[in-house]
Amino acid sequence: MTDLERTERYRTRMQRKKEVIDAAIARADREQGLLLIHTGNGKGKSSSAFGMIARALGHGMRVGVAQFIKGRSDTGEEAFFRAQSNVIWHVLGEGFTWDTQNLQRDTETAQRGWMIVQEMLRDPTLNLIVLDELTYPIKFGWLDLTVVLSDIKNRPIMQHVVITGRGAPDALCEAADTVTEMIDIKHAFRAGIQAQKGIDL
Ligand code: ATP
Ligand code: MG
């Protein structure tokens, strides 16, 4: 094949690709609030949600965050986003303790937390809501999935919701518009490296 033929073949291939992509873009002509799920055992579920918060803030949008399982209070994301005027940041998991194993207390704490989320889900001035690690209170039976699904379904039409956490229930994934599973191929922690600032917290 001559250089000229190669150039021409490349041009035709790219032109065809462009037509396919342009047609797909033209088909996607609706606007609506989305429900996104980040699940799976690999790293990146919460980080990706925080990336979307940054995007939304860049557009002047208002964001609400609810963290259901509170691992630590010294994270970079909490320090950074709490300082933003367009962010409301709730930590709803402070009462959970893995050692007390008190189902009733954990359930009450989770349900009080969900009432705060319900308020956010009724507030059309919040453009994006991140429900970080919401899958756990559902999995442990502290929150009723039917209630969660119905409150999310009845939110303002243009409000986006991102849910993170391992083991997202099927019904939640079915209700979602975009579902991403992070796959754990390798994680530094297993090689004995502790959580690193700026990467893990
Ligand atoms: P990140 O907040 O880094 O995006 P994540 O939300 O996907 O992680 P979580 O289950 O919420 O994952 O875990 C939070 C913490 O555990 C983070 O410090 C993260 O780096 C670490 N982590 C995530 N996945 C793994 C894994 N597969 N093995 C070990 N540690 C992990
Ligand atoms: Mg997380």
Short mmCIF file of C-alpha atoms and ligand atoms in Angstrom, two decimals:
data_model
loop_
_atom_site.label_atom_id
_atom_site.label_comp_id
_atom_site.label_asym_id
_atom_site.label_seq_id
_atom_site.Cartn_x
_atom_site.Cartn_y
_atom_site.Cartn_z
CA MET A 1 0.00 0.00 0.00
CA THR A 2 1.36 3.43 -0.86
CA ASP A 3 1.46 6.28 1.66
CA LEU A 4 -1.30 7.99 -0.30
CA GLU A 5 -3.53 4.90 -0.11
CA ARG A 6 -2.86 4.56 3.62
CA THR A 7 -3.77 8.20 4.19
CA GLU A 8 -6.96 7.81 2.16
CA ARG A 9 -7.96 4.61 4.00
CA TYR A 10 -7.41 6.28 7.36
CA ARG A 11 -9.50 9.28 6.28
CA THR A 12 -12.41 7.08 5.15
CA ARG A 13 -12.32 5.03 8.37
CA MET A 14 -12.32 8.13 10.56
CA GLN A 15 -15.12 9.68 8.49
CA ARG A 16 -17.26 6.55 9.03
CA LYS A 17 -16.50 6.59 12.75
CA LYS A 18 -17.45 10.25 12.97
CA GLU A 19 -20.80 9.56 11.27
CA VAL A 20 -21.62 6.77 13.77
CA ILE A 21 -20.68 8.97 16.75
CA ASP A 22 -22.56 12.01 15.39
CA ALA A 23 -25.68 9.87 14.90
CA ALA A 24 -25.44 8.54 18.47
CA ILE A 25 -25.04 12.10 19.81
CA ALA A 26 -28.04 13.27 17.77
CA ARG A 27 -30.17 10.40 19.17
CA ALA A 28 -29.38 11.38 22.78
CA ASP A 29 -31.48 14.53 22.76
CA ARG A 30 -33.15 14.40 26.20
CA GLU A 31 -32.16 16.11 29.44
CA GLN A 32 -33.02 14.73 32.87
CA GLY A 33 -31.68 14.17 36.35
CA LEU A 34 -29.72 10.92 36.47
CA LEU A 35 -29.30 8.18 39.02
CA LEU A 36 -25.77 6.79 38.96
CA ILE A 37 -24.35 3.83 40.89
CA HIS A 38 -20.67 3.17 41.53
CA THR A 39 -20.25 -0.31 42.91
CA GLY A 40 -17.75 -3.21 42.91
CA ASN A 41 -14.69 -4.08 44.98
CA GLY A 42 -12.16 -1.94 43.15
CA LYS A 43 -10.98 1.50 44.24
CA GLY A 44 -12.55 4.62 42.76
CA LYS A 45 -16.24 4.60 43.69
CA SER A 46 -16.17 7.58 46.04
CA SER A 47 -13.31 9.34 44.25
CA SER A 48 -15.30 9.35 41.03
CA ALA A 49 -18.33 10.81 42.82
CA PHE A 50 -16.10 13.55 44.27
CA GLY A 51 -14.87 14.27 40.75
CA MET A 52 -18.47 14.88 39.68
CA ILE A 53 -18.93 17.25 42.61
CA ALA A 54 -16.00 19.29 41.30
CA ARG A 55 -17.54 19.33 37.83
CA ALA A 56 -20.90 20.43 39.16
CA LEU A 57 -19.36 23.21 41.27
CA GLY A 58 -17.49 24.41 38.19
CA HIS A 59 -20.89 25.01 36.61
CA GLY A 60 -22.12 26.93 39.66
CA MET A 61 -24.40 24.05 40.67
CA ARG A 62 -25.38 23.27 44.29
CA VAL A 63 -24.37 19.92 45.77
CA GLY A 64 -25.48 17.88 48.78
CA VAL A 65 -23.38 15.04 50.20
CA ALA A 66 -24.40 12.41 52.73
CA GLN A 67 -21.78 9.99 54.01
CA PHE A 68 -23.33 6.92 55.57
CA ILE A 69 -20.31 5.05 56.85
CA LYS A 70 -17.86 7.32 58.51
CA GLY A 71 -14.37 5.83 58.40
CA ARG A 72 -12.40 8.94 59.34
CA SER A 73 -12.93 12.67 59.70
CA ASP A 74 -9.58 13.85 58.31
CA THR A 75 -10.15 13.29 54.61
CA GLY A 76 -9.00 15.79 51.99
CA GLU A 77 -12.38 15.71 50.24
CA GLU A 78 -14.28 16.67 53.38
CA ALA A 79 -11.84 19.52 54.19
CA PHE A 80 -11.97 20.81 50.63
CA PHE A 81 -15.67 20.49 49.83
CA ARG A 82 -16.91 21.70 53.22
CA ALA A 83 -15.14 25.00 52.48
CA GLN A 84 -17.19 25.48 49.29
CA SER A 85 -20.25 27.69 49.67
CA ASN A 86 -22.33 25.57 47.28
CA VAL A 87 -21.80 22.31 49.19
CA ILE A 88 -23.85 20.88 52.04
CA TRP A 89 -21.93 18.01 53.68
CA HIS A 90 -23.66 15.63 56.10
CA VAL A 91 -21.98 12.86 58.02
CA LEU A 92 -24.77 10.49 58.95
CA GLY A 93 -22.82 7.47 60.11
CA GLU A 94 -21.13 8.79 63.24
CA GLY A 95 -23.37 6.71 65.45
CA PHE A 96 -22.53 3.41 63.77
CA THR A 97 -20.09 1.25 65.65
CA TRP A 98 -19.00 -2.09 64.33
CA ASP A 99 -18.30 -3.30 67.90
CA THR A 100 -21.58 -2.58 69.67
CA GLN A 101 -23.49 -4.70 67.14
CA ASN A 102 -26.62 -2.97 68.32
CA LEU A 103 -29.04 -3.44 65.43
CA GLN A 104 -31.73 -1.24 66.88
CA ARG A 105 -29.37 1.67 67.52
CA ASP A 106 -27.75 1.41 64.10
CA THR A 107 -31.16 1.23 62.45
CA GLU A 108 -32.36 4.34 64.29
CA THR A 109 -29.22 6.26 63.34
CA ALA A 110 -29.55 5.24 59.69
CA GLN A 111 -33.22 6.18 59.58
CA ARG A 112 -32.58 9.57 61.17
CA GLY A 113 -29.91 10.02 58.51
CA TRP A 114 -32.34 9.07 55.76
CA MET A 115 -34.73 11.81 56.93
CA ILE A 116 -31.98 14.34 56.22
CA VAL A 117 -31.50 12.78 52.78
CA GLN A 118 -35.25 12.99 52.19
CA GLU A 119 -35.07 16.75 52.77
CA MET A 120 -32.31 17.04 50.19
CA LEU A 121 -34.30 14.88 47.74
CA ARG A 122 -37.16 17.38 48.03
CA ASP A 123 -34.97 20.43 47.44
CA PRO A 124 -34.93 21.41 43.75
CA THR A 125 -32.14 23.93 44.39
CA LEU A 126 -29.77 20.99 44.98
CA ASN A 127 -28.58 19.93 41.53
CA LEU A 128 -26.45 16.95 42.59
CA ILE A 129 -26.68 14.68 45.61
CA VAL A 130 -23.98 12.16 46.52
CA LEU A 131 -25.03 9.33 48.82
CA ASP A 132 -21.64 7.92 49.72
CA GLU A 133 -21.58 4.28 50.94
CA LEU A 134 -25.39 4.07 50.91
CA THR A 135 -25.28 0.39 49.91
CA TYR A 136 -24.17 -0.68 53.42
CA PRO A 137 -27.15 0.55 55.48
CA ILE A 138 -29.36 -1.11 52.86
CA LYS A 139 -27.39 -4.38 52.96
CA PHE A 140 -27.43 -4.47 56.77
CA GLY A 141 -31.19 -3.92 56.77
CA TRP A 142 -31.01 -0.53 58.54
CA LEU A 143 -32.82 1.14 55.63
CA ASP A 144 -35.71 -0.22 53.60
CA LEU A 145 -34.79 -0.40 49.91
CA THR A 146 -38.41 0.18 48.84
CA VAL A 147 -38.48 3.49 50.75
CA VAL A 148 -35.08 4.50 49.38
CA LEU A 149 -36.16 3.74 45.80
CA SER A 150 -39.44 5.57 46.09
CA ASP A 151 -37.86 8.71 47.62
CA ILE A 152 -35.24 8.76 44.87
CA LYS A 153 -37.87 8.24 42.17
CA ASN A 154 -39.93 11.18 43.45
CA ARG A 155 -37.03 13.66 43.53
CA PRO A 156 -37.04 16.87 41.42
CA ILE A 157 -36.84 15.98 37.73
CA MET A 158 -33.48 17.64 37.04
CA GLN A 159 -31.71 16.49 40.21
CA HIS A 160 -28.78 14.06 39.79
CA VAL A 161 -28.07 11.41 42.44
CA VAL A 162 -24.87 9.37 42.77
CA ILE A 163 -24.77 6.33 45.06
CA THR A 164 -21.52 4.60 45.97
CA GLY A 165 -20.75 1.38 47.80
CA ARG A 166 -19.93 -2.28 47.26
CA GLY A 167 -22.60 -4.84 46.49
CA ALA A 168 -25.31 -2.51 45.14
CA PRO A 169 -28.60 -4.46 45.21
CA ASP A 170 -30.05 -5.48 41.82
CA ALA A 171 -33.20 -3.39 42.30
CA LEU A 172 -31.09 -0.28 42.84
CA CYS A 173 -29.06 -0.97 39.68
CA GLU A 174 -32.25 -1.58 37.71
CA ALA A 175 -33.62 1.80 38.79
CA ALA A 176 -30.37 3.57 37.86
CA ASP A 177 -29.51 5.23 34.55
CA THR A 178 -25.77 4.65 34.74
CA VAL A 179 -24.14 1.81 36.68
CA THR A 180 -20.38 1.34 36.90
CA GLU A 181 -18.61 -1.56 38.55
CA MET A 182 -15.04 -0.92 39.73
CA ILE A 183 -13.02 -4.10 39.38
CA ASP A 184 -10.28 -4.84 41.89
CA ILE A 185 -7.29 -5.99 39.87
CA LYS A 186 -4.64 -4.86 42.35
CA HIS A 187 -4.60 -2.63 45.43
CA ALA A 188 -1.51 -1.25 47.16
CA PHE A 189 -2.99 -1.99 50.60
CA ARG A 190 -2.51 -5.71 50.03
CA ALA A 191 1.20 -5.08 49.45
CA GLY A 192 1.36 -3.54 52.92
CA ILE A 193 1.10 0.13 51.93
CA GLN A 194 -1.11 2.18 54.21
CA ALA A 195 -3.76 4.64 52.99
CA GLN A 196 -2.00 7.60 51.39
CA LYS A 197 -3.07 11.26 51.67
CA GLY A 198 -4.35 12.63 48.38
CA ILE A 199 -4.95 9.12 47.02
CA ASP A 200 -7.00 7.24 49.61
CA LEU A 201 -8.03 10.02 52.00
P1 ATP B 1 -12.03 5.63 46.99
O1 ATP B 1 -12.60 6.46 48.14
O2 ATP B 1 -10.55 5.62 47.05
O3 ATP B 1 -12.59 6.02 45.67
P2 ATP B 1 -13.86 3.45 47.10
O4 ATP B 1 -14.92 4.42 47.45
O5 ATP B 1 -13.94 2.78 45.77
O6 ATP B 1 -12.45 4.11 47.28
P3 ATP B 1 -14.34 2.11 49.62
O7 ATP B 1 -14.83 0.72 49.77
O8 ATP B 1 -15.24 3.23 49.97
O9 ATP B 1 -13.79 2.26 48.12
O10 ATP B 1 -12.99 2.19 50.43
C1 ATP B 1 -12.47 3.36 50.96
C2 ATP B 1 -11.00 3.21 51.30
O11 ATP B 1 -10.53 1.88 51.10
C3 ATP B 1 -10.09 4.06 50.42
O12 ATP B 1 -9.00 4.47 51.21
C4 ATP B 1 -9.65 3.12 49.34
O13 ATP B 1 -8.38 3.44 48.77
C5 ATP B 1 -9.59 1.81 50.06
N1 ATP B 1 -9.94 0.73 49.14
C6 ATP B 1 -10.81 0.77 48.12
N2 ATP B 1 -10.85 -0.39 47.45
C7 ATP B 1 -9.97 -1.20 48.07
C8 ATP B 1 -9.51 -2.54 47.83
N3 ATP B 1 -10.00 -3.26 46.84
N4 ATP B 1 -8.58 -3.05 48.69
C9 ATP B 1 -8.09 -2.31 49.69
N5 ATP B 1 -8.45 -1.04 49.95
C10 ATP B 1 -9.39 -0.48 49.15
MG MG B 2 -16.06 4.84 49.06
#
